[in-house]
Short mmCIF file of C-alpha atoms in Angstrom, two decimals:
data_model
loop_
_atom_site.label_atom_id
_atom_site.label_comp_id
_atom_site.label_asym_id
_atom_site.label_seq_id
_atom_site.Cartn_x
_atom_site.Cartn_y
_atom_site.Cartn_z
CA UNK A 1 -18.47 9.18 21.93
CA UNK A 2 -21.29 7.08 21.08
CA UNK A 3 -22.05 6.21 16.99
CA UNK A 4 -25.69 7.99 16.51
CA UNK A 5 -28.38 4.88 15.79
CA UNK A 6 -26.03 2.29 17.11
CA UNK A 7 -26.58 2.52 21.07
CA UNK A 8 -23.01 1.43 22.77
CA UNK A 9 -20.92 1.46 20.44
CA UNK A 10 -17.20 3.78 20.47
CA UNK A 11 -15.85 4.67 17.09
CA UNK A 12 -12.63 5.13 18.98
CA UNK A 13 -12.74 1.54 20.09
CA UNK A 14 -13.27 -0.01 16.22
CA UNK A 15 -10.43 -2.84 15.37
CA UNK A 16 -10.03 -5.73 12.99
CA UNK A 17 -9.64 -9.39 13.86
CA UNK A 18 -9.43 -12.64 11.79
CA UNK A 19 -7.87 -11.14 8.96
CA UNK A 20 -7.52 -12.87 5.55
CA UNK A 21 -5.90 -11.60 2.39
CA UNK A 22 -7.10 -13.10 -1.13
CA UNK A 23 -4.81 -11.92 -3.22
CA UNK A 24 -5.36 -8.08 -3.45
CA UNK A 25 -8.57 -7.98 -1.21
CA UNK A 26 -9.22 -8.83 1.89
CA UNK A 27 -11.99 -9.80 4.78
CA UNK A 28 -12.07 -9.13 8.29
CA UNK A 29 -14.19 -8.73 11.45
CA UNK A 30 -14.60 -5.52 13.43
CA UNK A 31 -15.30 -5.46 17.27
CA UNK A 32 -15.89 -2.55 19.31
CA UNK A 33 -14.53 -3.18 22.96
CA UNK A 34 -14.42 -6.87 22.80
CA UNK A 35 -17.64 -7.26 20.99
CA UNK A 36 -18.67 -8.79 17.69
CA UNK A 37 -20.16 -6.13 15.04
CA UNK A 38 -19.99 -7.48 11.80
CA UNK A 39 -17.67 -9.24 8.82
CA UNK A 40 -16.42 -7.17 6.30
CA UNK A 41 -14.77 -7.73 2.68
CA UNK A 42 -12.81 -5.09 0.51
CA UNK A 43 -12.14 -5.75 -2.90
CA UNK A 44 -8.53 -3.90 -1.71
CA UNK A 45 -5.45 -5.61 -0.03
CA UNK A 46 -2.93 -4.45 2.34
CA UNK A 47 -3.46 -3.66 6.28
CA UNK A 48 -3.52 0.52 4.92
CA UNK A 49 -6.95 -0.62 3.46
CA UNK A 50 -8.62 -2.00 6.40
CA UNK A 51 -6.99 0.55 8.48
CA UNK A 52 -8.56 3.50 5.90
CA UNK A 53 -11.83 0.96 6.31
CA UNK A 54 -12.37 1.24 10.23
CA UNK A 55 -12.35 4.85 9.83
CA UNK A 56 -14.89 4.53 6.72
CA UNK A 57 -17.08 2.66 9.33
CA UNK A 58 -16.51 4.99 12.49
CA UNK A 59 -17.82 7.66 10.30
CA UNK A 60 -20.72 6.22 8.74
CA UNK A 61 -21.87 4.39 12.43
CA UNK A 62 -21.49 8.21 13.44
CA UNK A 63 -24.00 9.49 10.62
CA UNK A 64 -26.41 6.50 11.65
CA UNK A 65 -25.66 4.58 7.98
CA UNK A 66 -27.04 1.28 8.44
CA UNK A 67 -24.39 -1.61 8.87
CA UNK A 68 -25.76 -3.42 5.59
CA UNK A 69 -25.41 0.10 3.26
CA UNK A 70 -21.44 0.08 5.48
CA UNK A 71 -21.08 -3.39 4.08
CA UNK A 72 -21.65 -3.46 0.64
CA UNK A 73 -20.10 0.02 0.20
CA UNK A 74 -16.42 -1.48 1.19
CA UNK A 75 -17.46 -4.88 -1.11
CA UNK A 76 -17.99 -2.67 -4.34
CA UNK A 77 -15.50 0.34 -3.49
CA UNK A 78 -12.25 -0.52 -6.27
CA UNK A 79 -10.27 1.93 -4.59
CA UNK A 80 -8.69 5.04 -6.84
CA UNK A 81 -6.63 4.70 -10.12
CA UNK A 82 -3.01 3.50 -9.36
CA UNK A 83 -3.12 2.43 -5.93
CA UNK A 84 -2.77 -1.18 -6.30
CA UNK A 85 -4.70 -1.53 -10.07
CA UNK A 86 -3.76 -4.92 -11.46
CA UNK A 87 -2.75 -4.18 -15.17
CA UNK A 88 -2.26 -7.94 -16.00
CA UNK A 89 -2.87 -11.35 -14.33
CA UNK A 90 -2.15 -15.00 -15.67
CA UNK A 91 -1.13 -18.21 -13.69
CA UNK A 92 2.76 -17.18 -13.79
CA UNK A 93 2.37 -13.10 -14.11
CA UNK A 94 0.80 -10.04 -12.43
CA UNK A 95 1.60 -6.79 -13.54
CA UNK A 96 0.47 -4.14 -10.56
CA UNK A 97 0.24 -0.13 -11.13
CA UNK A 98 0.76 1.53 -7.74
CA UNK A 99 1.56 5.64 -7.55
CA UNK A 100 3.77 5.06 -4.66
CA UNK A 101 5.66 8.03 -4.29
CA UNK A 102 6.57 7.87 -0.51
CA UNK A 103 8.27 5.83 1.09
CA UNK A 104 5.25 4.67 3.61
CA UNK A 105 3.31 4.02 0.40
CA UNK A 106 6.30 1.71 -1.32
CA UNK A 107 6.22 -0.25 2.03
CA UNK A 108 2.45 -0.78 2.14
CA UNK A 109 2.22 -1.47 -1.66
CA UNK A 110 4.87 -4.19 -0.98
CA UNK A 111 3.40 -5.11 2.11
CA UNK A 112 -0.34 -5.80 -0.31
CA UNK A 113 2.04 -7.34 -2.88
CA UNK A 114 3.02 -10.18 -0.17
CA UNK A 115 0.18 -11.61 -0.10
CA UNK A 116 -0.35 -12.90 -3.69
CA UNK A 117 2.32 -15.45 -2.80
CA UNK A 118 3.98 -15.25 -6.35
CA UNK A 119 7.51 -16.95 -6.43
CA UNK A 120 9.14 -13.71 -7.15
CA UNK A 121 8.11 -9.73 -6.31
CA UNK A 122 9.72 -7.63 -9.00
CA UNK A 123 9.28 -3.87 -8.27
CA UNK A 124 10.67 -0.97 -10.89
CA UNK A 125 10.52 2.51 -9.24
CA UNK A 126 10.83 5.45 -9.98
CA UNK A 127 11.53 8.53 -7.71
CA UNK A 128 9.37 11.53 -7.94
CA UNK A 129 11.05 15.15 -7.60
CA UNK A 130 14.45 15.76 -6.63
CA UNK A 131 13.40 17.51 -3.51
CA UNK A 132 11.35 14.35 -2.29
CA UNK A 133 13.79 12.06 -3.17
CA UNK A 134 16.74 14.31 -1.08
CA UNK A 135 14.52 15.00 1.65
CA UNK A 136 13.70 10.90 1.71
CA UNK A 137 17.01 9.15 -0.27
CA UNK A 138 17.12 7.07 3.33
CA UNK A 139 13.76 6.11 4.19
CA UNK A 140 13.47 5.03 0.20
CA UNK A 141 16.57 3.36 0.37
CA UNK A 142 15.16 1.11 3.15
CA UNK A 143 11.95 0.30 1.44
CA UNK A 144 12.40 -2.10 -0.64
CA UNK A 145 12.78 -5.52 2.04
CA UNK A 146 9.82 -7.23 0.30
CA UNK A 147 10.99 -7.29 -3.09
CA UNK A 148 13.36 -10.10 -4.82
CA UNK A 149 14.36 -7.87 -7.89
CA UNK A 150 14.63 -3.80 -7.97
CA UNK A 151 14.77 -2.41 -11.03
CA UNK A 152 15.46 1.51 -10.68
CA UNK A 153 14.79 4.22 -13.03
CA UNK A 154 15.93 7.67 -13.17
CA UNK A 155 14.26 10.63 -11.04
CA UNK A 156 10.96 12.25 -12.72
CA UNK A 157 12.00 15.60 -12.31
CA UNK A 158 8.30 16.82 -12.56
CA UNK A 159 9.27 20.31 -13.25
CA UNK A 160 12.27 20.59 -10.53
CA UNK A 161 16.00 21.33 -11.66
CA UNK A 162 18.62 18.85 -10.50
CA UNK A 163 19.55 19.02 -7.24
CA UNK A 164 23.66 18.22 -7.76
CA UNK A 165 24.18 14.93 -5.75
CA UNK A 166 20.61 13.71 -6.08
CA UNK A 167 20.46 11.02 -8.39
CA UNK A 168 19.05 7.73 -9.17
CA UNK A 169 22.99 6.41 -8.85
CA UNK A 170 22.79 7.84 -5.44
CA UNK A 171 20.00 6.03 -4.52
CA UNK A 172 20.79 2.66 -6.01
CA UNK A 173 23.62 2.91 -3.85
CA UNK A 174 22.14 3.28 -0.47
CA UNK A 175 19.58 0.45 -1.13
CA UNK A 176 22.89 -1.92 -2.53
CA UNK A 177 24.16 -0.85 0.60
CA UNK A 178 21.34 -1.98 2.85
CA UNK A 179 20.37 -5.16 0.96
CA UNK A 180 23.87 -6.76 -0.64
CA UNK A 181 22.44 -9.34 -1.44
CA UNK A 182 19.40 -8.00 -3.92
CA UNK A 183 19.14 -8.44 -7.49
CA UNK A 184 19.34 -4.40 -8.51
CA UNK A 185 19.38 -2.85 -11.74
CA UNK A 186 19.75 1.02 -12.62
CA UNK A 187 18.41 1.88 -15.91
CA UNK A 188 20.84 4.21 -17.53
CA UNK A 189 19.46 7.50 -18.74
#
């Protein structure tokens, strides 16, 4: 399918090249079917971003938006409140906010976190339901390759009962498991 106003070009055929993180944000040039369209920045990090921006561009090619409008959209767009917010940033600290609450999104905030090539990456998480975590405990549990130092909280119930065997103990002990030789810490309750 052809993107209205822009003759040749296949939304379906959109893909990144020459892609360069600075610290959480990120530049990169999209080619349809071999061919050159145009360099883009986000003020966001992480491949998820550029991935969520090719689709950003299909569409708006598709509705005939004018590459320049496309352009400094993705420049100025800050993303949404706890994906990736930096809460604090020095020469030796960065504090990050992410609502990661899957374990797709723990890998991709950790993937983003990378980047900032900081000595250490010090994550604290904390599950989200009972039912998420037991329907997840082993995808979580293998999440956390990118950090140095995982600090573990207890499960935020929000609203759930206990589910008997579910536990932030149970967890810390499938990711000690996997990665022996991580720094881990379980907050006690």
């Amino acid at each position: 399918r052809l993107a209205a106003g822009v003759p040749g070009i296949e939304v379906a055929q959109l893909h990144p090249q020459d892609i360069k993180f600075k610290g959480l944000a990120s530049e990169f040039d999209v080619f349809n079917n071999g061919h050159f369209l145009e360099r883009f920045e986000l003020a966001l990090g992480g491949t998820h971003n550029i991935s969520n921006a090719l689709g950003v561009i299909a569409l708006s090619l598709e509705l005939g938006i004018e590459m320049r409008f496309i352009r400094q959209a993705l420049r100025n767009y800050k993303g949404s409140g706890r994906r990736l917010e930096t809460k604090f940033s020095d020469a030796r600290f960065m504090v990050i906010d992410d609502y990661a609450h899957h374990p797709t999104e723990v890998r991709a905030t950790l993937a983003a976190a990378r980047h900032l090539q900081r000595e250490r990456t010090i994550a604290i998480f904390q599950p989200h339901r009972y039912s998420r975590t037991q329907l997840l405990m082993d995808e979580f549990a293998s999440s956390f390759d990118e950090v140095d130092f995982l600090i573990l909280t207890d499960i935020y119930p929000a609203s759930e009962i206990p589910i008997p065997g579910i536990d932030a103990q149970h967890l810390f002990d499938l990711i000690k498991k996997r990665f022996p030789e991580k720094e881990l810490l379980l907050l006690p309750k």
